[in-house]
Tab-separated table of C-alpha atoms in Angstrom:
chain	number	residue	atom	x	y	z
A	195	UNK	CA	-8.177	16.681	-9.045
A	196	UNK	CA	-5.492	14.067	-9.664
A	197	UNK	CA	-4.186	11.219	-7.510
A	198	UNK	CA	-0.795	11.241	-5.880
A	199	UNK	CA	1.356	8.114	-5.970
A	200	UNK	CA	4.538	7.815	-3.873
A	201	UNK	CA	6.855	5.008	-4.941
A	202	UNK	CA	10.629	4.954	-4.500
A	203	UNK	CA	11.415	2.011	-6.784
A	204	UNK	CA	12.013	3.394	-10.328
A	205	UNK	CA	10.820	0.168	-11.989
A	206	UNK	CA	7.538	0.151	-10.069
A	207	UNK	CA	7.120	3.920	-10.584
A	208	UNK	CA	7.352	3.505	-14.332
A	209	UNK	CA	4.926	0.675	-14.079
A	210	UNK	CA	2.494	3.030	-12.312
A	211	UNK	CA	2.844	5.553	-15.137
A	212	UNK	CA	2.109	2.865	-17.688
A	213	UNK	CA	-1.047	1.832	-15.766
A	214	UNK	CA	-2.161	5.450	-15.518
A	215	UNK	CA	-1.677	5.951	-19.282
A	216	UNK	CA	-3.611	2.719	-19.962
A	217	UNK	CA	-6.472	3.929	-17.714
A	218	UNK	CA	-6.296	1.012	-15.240
A	219	UNK	CA	-5.789	3.196	-12.200
A	220	UNK	CA	-6.769	6.777	-11.268
A	221	UNK	CA	-4.969	9.497	-13.241
A	222	UNK	CA	-2.317	11.356	-11.313
A	223	UNK	CA	1.289	12.108	-10.534
A	224	UNK	CA	4.005	9.674	-9.503
A	225	UNK	CA	6.581	10.890	-6.923
A	226	UNK	CA	9.728	8.800	-6.681
A	227	UNK	CA	11.074	10.515	-3.563
A	228	UNK	CA	11.334	8.732	-0.260
A	229	UNK	CA	8.261	9.341	1.914
A	230	UNK	CA	10.666	10.830	4.432
A	231	UNK	CA	11.279	13.666	1.893
A	232	UNK	CA	7.606	14.416	1.295
A	233	UNK	CA	6.213	17.523	2.989
A	234	UNK	CA	2.518	18.106	3.913
A	235	UNK	CA	2.199	21.044	1.481
A	236	UNK	CA	3.366	18.728	-1.363
A	237	UNK	CA	0.048	16.927	-1.050
A	238	UNK	CA	-2.161	19.983	-1.441
A	239	UNK	CA	-4.675	19.651	-4.294
A	240	UNK	CA	-4.680	15.829	-4.487
A	241	UNK	CA	-7.981	14.052	-4.008
A	242	UNK	CA	-6.389	10.637	-3.451
A	243	UNK	CA	-2.950	9.922	-1.984
A	244	UNK	CA	-1.374	6.485	-2.327
A	245	UNK	CA	1.868	5.903	-0.375
A	246	UNK	CA	4.171	2.938	-0.921
A	247	UNK	CA	2.114	2.677	-4.075
A	248	UNK	CA	3.845	-0.342	-5.655
A	249	UNK	CA	1.836	-1.217	-8.780
A	250	UNK	CA	-1.195	0.860	-7.886
A	251	UNK	CA	-3.067	-2.001	-6.208
A	252	UNK	CA	-4.966	0.303	-3.864
A	253	UNK	CA	-6.228	2.501	-6.661
A	254	UNK	CA	-7.314	-0.530	-8.629
A	255	UNK	CA	-9.007	-2.048	-5.545
A	256	UNK	CA	-10.948	1.225	-4.912
A	257	UNK	CA	-12.249	1.197	-8.437
A	258	UNK	CA	-13.283	-2.501	-8.279
A	259	UNK	CA	-15.084	-1.790	-4.990
A	260	UNK	CA	-17.044	1.061	-6.516
A	261	UNK	CA	-15.058	3.922	-4.919
A	262	UNK	CA	-14.935	6.764	-7.521
A	263	UNK	CA	-11.622	8.416	-8.447
A	264	UNK	CA	-12.917	11.786	-7.240
A	265	UNK	CA	-13.776	10.635	-3.760
A	266	UNK	CA	-10.997	11.551	-1.248
A	267	UNK	CA	-8.976	8.751	0.435
A	268	UNK	CA	-5.465	7.978	1.549
A	269	UNK	CA	-3.939	4.488	1.288
A	270	UNK	CA	-0.615	2.974	2.238
A	271	UNK	CA	1.096	-0.355	2.586
A	272	UNK	CA	4.163	0.271	4.710
A	273	UNK	CA	7.079	-2.003	3.958
A	274	UNK	CA	6.487	-5.476	5.324
A	275	UNK	CA	10.143	-6.594	5.408
A	276	UNK	CA	10.779	-5.485	9.021
A	277	UNK	CA	7.877	-7.696	10.244
A	278	UNK	CA	7.726	-10.494	7.673
A	279	UNK	CA	8.890	-13.982	8.647
A	280	UNK	CA	10.925	-13.921	5.434
A	281	UNK	CA	12.792	-10.784	6.568
A	282	UNK	CA	15.610	-10.224	9.057
A	283	UNK	CA	13.204	-9.860	11.991
A	284	UNK	CA	14.460	-6.390	12.987
A	285	UNK	CA	10.920	-5.111	13.489
A	286	UNK	CA	10.790	-1.521	14.792
A	287	UNK	CA	14.575	-1.305	14.648
A	288	UNK	CA	14.585	-1.742	10.841
A	289	UNK	CA	15.143	1.547	8.893
A	290	UNK	CA	12.392	0.375	6.569
A	291	UNK	CA	9.889	0.823	9.412
A	292	UNK	CA	8.383	3.933	7.773
A	293	UNK	CA	5.157	4.225	9.688
A	294	UNK	CA	6.492	7.229	11.629
A	295	UNK	CA	6.981	9.140	8.375
A	296	UNK	CA	3.524	8.315	7.066
A	297	UNK	CA	2.017	9.051	10.503
A	298	UNK	CA	3.531	12.551	10.484
A	299	UNK	CA	1.875	13.298	7.111
A	300	UNK	CA	-1.436	11.935	8.363
A	301	UNK	CA	-1.225	14.070	11.481
A	302	UNK	CA	-0.492	17.230	9.422
A	303	UNK	CA	-3.041	16.683	6.631
A	304	UNK	CA	-5.794	14.886	8.529
A	305	UNK	CA	-7.350	12.853	5.662
A	306	UNK	CA	-10.934	11.873	6.448
A	307	UNK	CA	-10.527	8.201	5.488
A	308	UNK	CA	-7.476	5.987	5.002
A	309	UNK	CA	-6.858	2.405	4.223
A	310	UNK	CA	-3.737	0.263	4.821
A	311	UNK	CA	-2.421	-3.268	5.184
A	312	UNK	CA	0.481	-5.188	6.692
A	313	UNK	CA	1.559	-8.801	7.077
A	314	UNK	CA	-0.906	-10.537	9.490
A	315	UNK	CA	1.878	-11.515	11.877
A	316	UNK	CA	2.756	-7.841	12.596
A	317	UNK	CA	0.442	-7.496	15.601
A	318	UNK	CA	2.753	-5.129	17.465
A	319	UNK	CA	2.975	-2.884	14.358
A	320	UNK	CA	-0.838	-2.817	14.109
A	321	UNK	CA	-1.064	-1.944	17.791
A	322	UNK	CA	1.214	1.042	17.228
A	323	UNK	CA	-0.773	2.184	14.229
A	324	UNK	CA	-4.115	1.873	16.122
A	325	UNK	CA	-2.661	3.710	19.148
A	326	UNK	CA	-1.392	6.599	17.047
A	327	UNK	CA	-4.522	6.995	14.929
A	328	UNK	CA	-6.942	6.772	17.838
A	329	UNK	CA	-4.885	9.416	19.634
A	330	UNK	CA	-5.594	11.694	16.648
A	331	UNK	CA	-9.329	11.034	16.951
A	332	UNK	CA	-9.700	8.355	14.251
A	333	UNK	CA	-11.937	5.357	14.617
A	334	UNK	CA	-9.887	2.319	13.542
A	335	UNK	CA	-10.972	-1.116	12.383
A	336	UNK	CA	-8.856	-3.991	11.220
A	337	UNK	CA	-9.114	-7.690	10.266
A	338	UNK	CA	-6.914	-10.360	8.665
A	339	UNK	CA	-7.938	-11.591	5.217
A	340	UNK	CA	-6.102	-14.200	3.203
A	341	UNK	CA	-5.958	-13.510	-0.524
A	342	UNK	CA	-7.142	-17.072	-1.161
A	343	UNK	CA	-10.443	-16.285	0.527
A	344	UNK	CA	-11.084	-13.683	-2.161
A	345	UNK	CA	-10.421	-15.937	-5.160
A	346	UNK	CA	-6.649	-15.703	-5.385
A	347	UNK	CA	-4.346	-18.630	-6.014
A	348	UNK	CA	-2.048	-17.855	-3.035
A	349	UNK	CA	-2.444	-17.302	0.701
A	350	UNK	CA	-0.765	-13.867	1.165
A	351	UNK	CA	-2.126	-13.493	4.648
A	352	UNK	CA	-2.490	-9.804	5.435
A	353	UNK	CA	-4.124	-7.587	8.048
A	354	UNK	CA	-6.238	-4.831	6.480
A	355	UNK	CA	-7.171	-1.734	8.450
A	356	UNK	CA	-9.280	1.402	7.883
A	357	UNK	CA	-9.331	4.669	9.815
A	358	UNK	CA	-12.187	7.283	9.785
A	359	UNK	CA	-11.692	10.680	11.308
A	360	UNK	CA	-14.432	10.878	13.907
A	361	UNK	CA	-14.159	14.654	14.240
A	362	UNK	CA	-14.604	15.266	10.508
A	363	UNK	CA	-17.448	12.774	10.409
A	364	UNK	CA	-19.218	14.546	13.270
A	365	UNK	CA	-18.553	17.911	11.618
A	366	UNK	CA	-20.168	16.684	8.415
A	367	UNK	CA	-23.257	15.619	10.330
A	368	UNK	CA	-23.472	19.002	12.051
A	369	UNK	CA	-23.108	20.787	8.732
A	370	UNK	CA	-25.808	18.598	7.207
A	371	UNK	CA	-28.187	19.256	10.093
A	372	UNK	CA	-27.549	23.001	9.788
A	373	UNK	CA	-28.417	22.949	6.106
A	374	UNK	CA	-31.613	21.043	6.820
A	375	UNK	CA	-32.632	23.499	9.522
A	376	UNK	CA	-31.915	26.447	7.136
A	377	UNK	CA	-33.587	24.696	4.277
A	378	UNK	CA	-30.572	25.111	2.056
A	379	UNK	CA	-28.382	22.628	0.262
A	380	UNK	CA	-25.421	24.735	-0.799
A	381	UNK	CA	-22.404	23.568	-2.785
A	382	UNK	CA	-19.816	23.661	-0.056
A	383	UNK	CA	-17.454	20.697	0.015
A	384	UNK	CA	-18.365	18.062	2.592
A	385	UNK	CA	-15.573	18.136	5.239
A	386	UNK	CA	-15.942	14.363	5.713
A	387	UNK	CA	-14.900	13.860	2.112
A	388	UNK	CA	-12.037	16.357	2.078
A	389	UNK	CA	-8.346	16.258	2.667
A	390	UNK	CA	-8.124	20.044	2.894
A	391	UNK	CA	-8.500	20.046	6.733
A	392	UNK	CA	-4.816	20.526	7.419
A	393	UNK	CA	-2.239	22.559	9.199
A	394	UNK	CA	-0.278	25.309	7.545
A	395	UNK	CA	3.206	24.185	8.445
A	396	UNK	CA	6.533	23.362	6.929
A	397	UNK	CA	7.796	21.838	10.139
A	398	UNK	CA	9.287	18.456	9.460
A	399	UNK	CA	9.926	15.580	11.890
A	400	UNK	CA	13.422	14.787	13.015
A	401	UNK	CA	14.122	11.510	11.182
A	402	UNK	CA	17.441	11.061	12.995
A	403	UNK	CA	15.210	9.224	15.434
A	404	UNK	CA	12.586	6.677	14.494
A	405	UNK	CA	10.342	7.994	17.261
A	406	UNK	CA	8.313	10.630	15.436
A	407	UNK	CA	5.933	11.553	18.253
A	408	UNK	CA	4.634	8.008	18.461
A	409	UNK	CA	4.154	5.396	21.141
A	410	UNK	CA	7.263	3.265	21.533
A	411	UNK	CA	6.659	-0.496	21.976
A	412	UNK	CA	8.837	-2.722	24.086
A	413	UNK	CA	12.257	-3.403	22.635
A	414	UNK	CA	12.395	-0.079	20.788
A	415	UNK	CA	15.859	1.043	19.703
A	416	UNK	CA	16.369	4.336	17.983
A	417	UNK	CA	18.325	4.125	14.785
A	418	UNK	CA	19.325	6.315	11.812
A	419	UNK	CA	17.165	6.205	8.736
A	420	UNK	CA	19.155	8.236	6.276
A	421	UNK	CA	18.336	6.689	2.927
A	422	UNK	CA	21.081	6.298	0.286
A	423	UNK	CA	20.688	8.294	-2.863
A	424	UNK	CA	18.895	6.436	-5.642
A	425	UNK	CA	19.601	7.225	-9.221
A	426	UNK	CA	16.637	7.167	-11.670
A	427	UNK	CA	16.772	4.848	-14.664
A	428	UNK	CA	14.544	4.298	-17.641
A	429	UNK	CA	12.366	1.209	-17.486
A	430	UNK	CA	10.530	0.025	-20.500
A	431	UNK	CA	8.253	-2.854	-21.378
A	432	UNK	CA	10.922	-5.083	-22.909
A	433	UNK	CA	11.099	-8.827	-23.647
A	434	UNK	CA	14.230	-8.912	-21.538
A	435	UNK	CA	12.158	-8.372	-18.406
A	436	UNK	CA	10.739	-11.856	-18.698
A	437	UNK	CA	7.350	-11.688	-20.346
A	438	UNK	CA	6.091	-15.139	-21.076
A	439	UNK	CA	3.032	-17.433	-21.057
A	440	UNK	CA	3.840	-19.378	-17.930
A	441	UNK	CA	4.811	-23.060	-17.724
A	442	UNK	CA	2.776	-26.223	-18.043
A	443	UNK	CA	3.908	-29.414	-16.367
A	444	UNK	CA	5.331	-30.594	-19.718
A	445	UNK	CA	7.393	-27.453	-20.015
A	446	UNK	CA	8.497	-27.846	-16.389
A	447	UNK	CA	9.669	-31.401	-17.032
A	448	UNK	CA	11.294	-30.460	-20.358
A	449	UNK	CA	13.686	-28.182	-18.537
A	450	UNK	CA	14.960	-31.104	-16.434
A	451	UNK	CA	13.047	-30.515	-13.206
A	452	UNK	CA	12.045	-33.680	-11.390
A	453	UNK	CA	10.154	-32.279	-8.415
A	454	UNK	CA	6.694	-33.640	-7.650
A	455	UNK	CA	3.868	-31.849	-9.476
A	456	UNK	CA	0.180	-32.062	-8.486
A	457	UNK	CA	-2.947	-30.814	-10.212
A	458	UNK	CA	-5.462	-29.156	-7.869
A	459	UNK	CA	-8.669	-27.536	-9.214
A	460	UNK	CA	-7.187	-27.239	-12.681
A	461	UNK	CA	-3.962	-25.608	-11.432
A	462	UNK	CA	-0.460	-27.155	-11.344
A	463	UNK	CA	1.556	-27.073	-8.129
A	464	UNK	CA	5.169	-28.089	-7.622
A	465	UNK	CA	6.799	-29.308	-4.365
A	466	UNK	CA	9.681	-27.037	-3.499
A	467	UNK	CA	12.869	-27.944	-1.542
A	468	UNK	CA	11.536	-26.284	1.559
A	469	UNK	CA	8.611	-28.699	1.580
A	470	UNK	CA	5.951	-26.168	0.471
A	471	UNK	CA	3.795	-26.584	-2.621
A	472	UNK	CA	3.712	-23.606	-4.953
A	473	UNK	CA	1.748	-23.014	-8.066
A	474	UNK	CA	3.539	-23.113	-11.392
A	475	UNK	CA	3.968	-19.550	-12.740
A	476	UNK	CA	0.742	-18.007	-13.983
A	477	UNK	CA	0.433	-16.565	-17.497
A	478	UNK	CA	2.889	-13.771	-18.411
A	479	UNK	CA	5.097	-14.469	-15.380
A	480	UNK	CA	8.136	-16.681	-15.617
A	481	UNK	CA	10.159	-18.049	-12.733
A	482	UNK	CA	13.654	-16.776	-12.052
A	483	UNK	CA	16.418	-18.546	-13.811
A	484	UNK	CA	20.097	-18.804	-12.799
A	485	UNK	CA	21.971	-16.135	-14.708
A	486	UNK	CA	18.811	-14.283	-15.880
A	487	UNK	CA	18.700	-11.218	-13.691
A	488	UNK	CA	16.339	-9.205	-15.945
A	489	UNK	CA	13.274	-10.881	-14.402
A	490	UNK	CA	14.193	-9.947	-10.866
A	491	UNK	CA	12.773	-6.426	-10.966
A	492	UNK	CA	9.465	-7.558	-12.326
A	493	UNK	CA	8.926	-10.372	-9.796
A	494	UNK	CA	10.099	-8.129	-6.948
A	495	UNK	CA	7.551	-5.522	-7.956
A	496	UNK	CA	4.822	-8.166	-8.104
A	497	UNK	CA	5.932	-9.648	-4.770
A	498	UNK	CA	5.736	-6.297	-3.021
A	499	UNK	CA	2.285	-5.409	-4.491
A	500	UNK	CA	-0.973	-5.946	-2.747
A	501	UNK	CA	-3.583	-8.344	-4.201
A	502	UNK	CA	-6.550	-6.171	-5.240
A	503	UNK	CA	-9.078	-8.925	-4.626
A	504	UNK	CA	-9.066	-9.038	-0.843
A	505	UNK	CA	-8.451	-5.271	-0.699
A	506	UNK	CA	-11.611	-4.674	-2.758
A	507	UNK	CA	-13.612	-6.914	-0.464
A	508	UNK	CA	-12.383	-5.040	2.578
A	509	UNK	CA	-13.204	-1.663	0.933
A	510	UNK	CA	-16.740	-2.862	0.112
A	511	UNK	CA	-17.275	-3.850	3.733
A	512	UNK	CA	-16.004	-0.438	4.846
A	513	UNK	CA	-18.307	1.332	2.411
A	514	UNK	CA	-21.276	-0.420	4.080
A	515	UNK	CA	-20.207	0.950	7.403
A	516	UNK	CA	-19.552	4.446	6.130
């Protein structure tokens, strides 16, 4: 049974298709609709469902952690812009706060296991997520992990969480005990590894309000979330999108930059105008250049993606518990 990928950005969606074709992530279908337009029945038949899929980081992380493609799971990385320090700080009032839409699908389909992440500073958001999932009977665990602690060359401080349906887990144990008592093994699908436990309904939440049957934290303001229409466009692997080999310090200086550069553990870092030190671009990723907009889409897709290394470590830890 294939995987389902939901990604609204056409550039990232095509990147997902390329990765599927190359065999780097689980085979499946890419849906470019907004998650607010996805209905529960649209997800029937899919073993894995990845929402806000980006570049398929969750699928890749699951594989790295030893989670097979045919083992059911849901994943999602809700947009971080409403809660990121680099955003506008609108929080729950931001129309990109899409947890209510994902929560509705979770409530209707009841996946046995799901993983997610958010910027570490979004503690109120995590409290909302935990409250909603525990109310549905899920056991929820979360912890912050910096990407640098998993071998990455950047901090990317994120809070990772997992939810396990306690009812389905208990049901699986009862089923297993029953089989043992009867002395039969059977070939029935284990309900703890299934996403088929769902409700037959076409009812959809009213997205004119951000409150989709969820707890409302302090400062909540209801707002409209009608998304503008997005036209599809072809995206190809083209030199114009900024493929390159990265810069050395010599190349950095040859372009007229005079900022301080320091070598740390074999990597080159440059002091930026905001006082922070950032690593010179890694191989195959070039920095933005004034008047060169073709690279924006690629770097934006990379910037919105999760780092598979800390995700894989978190999944390994969850597997030990499961």
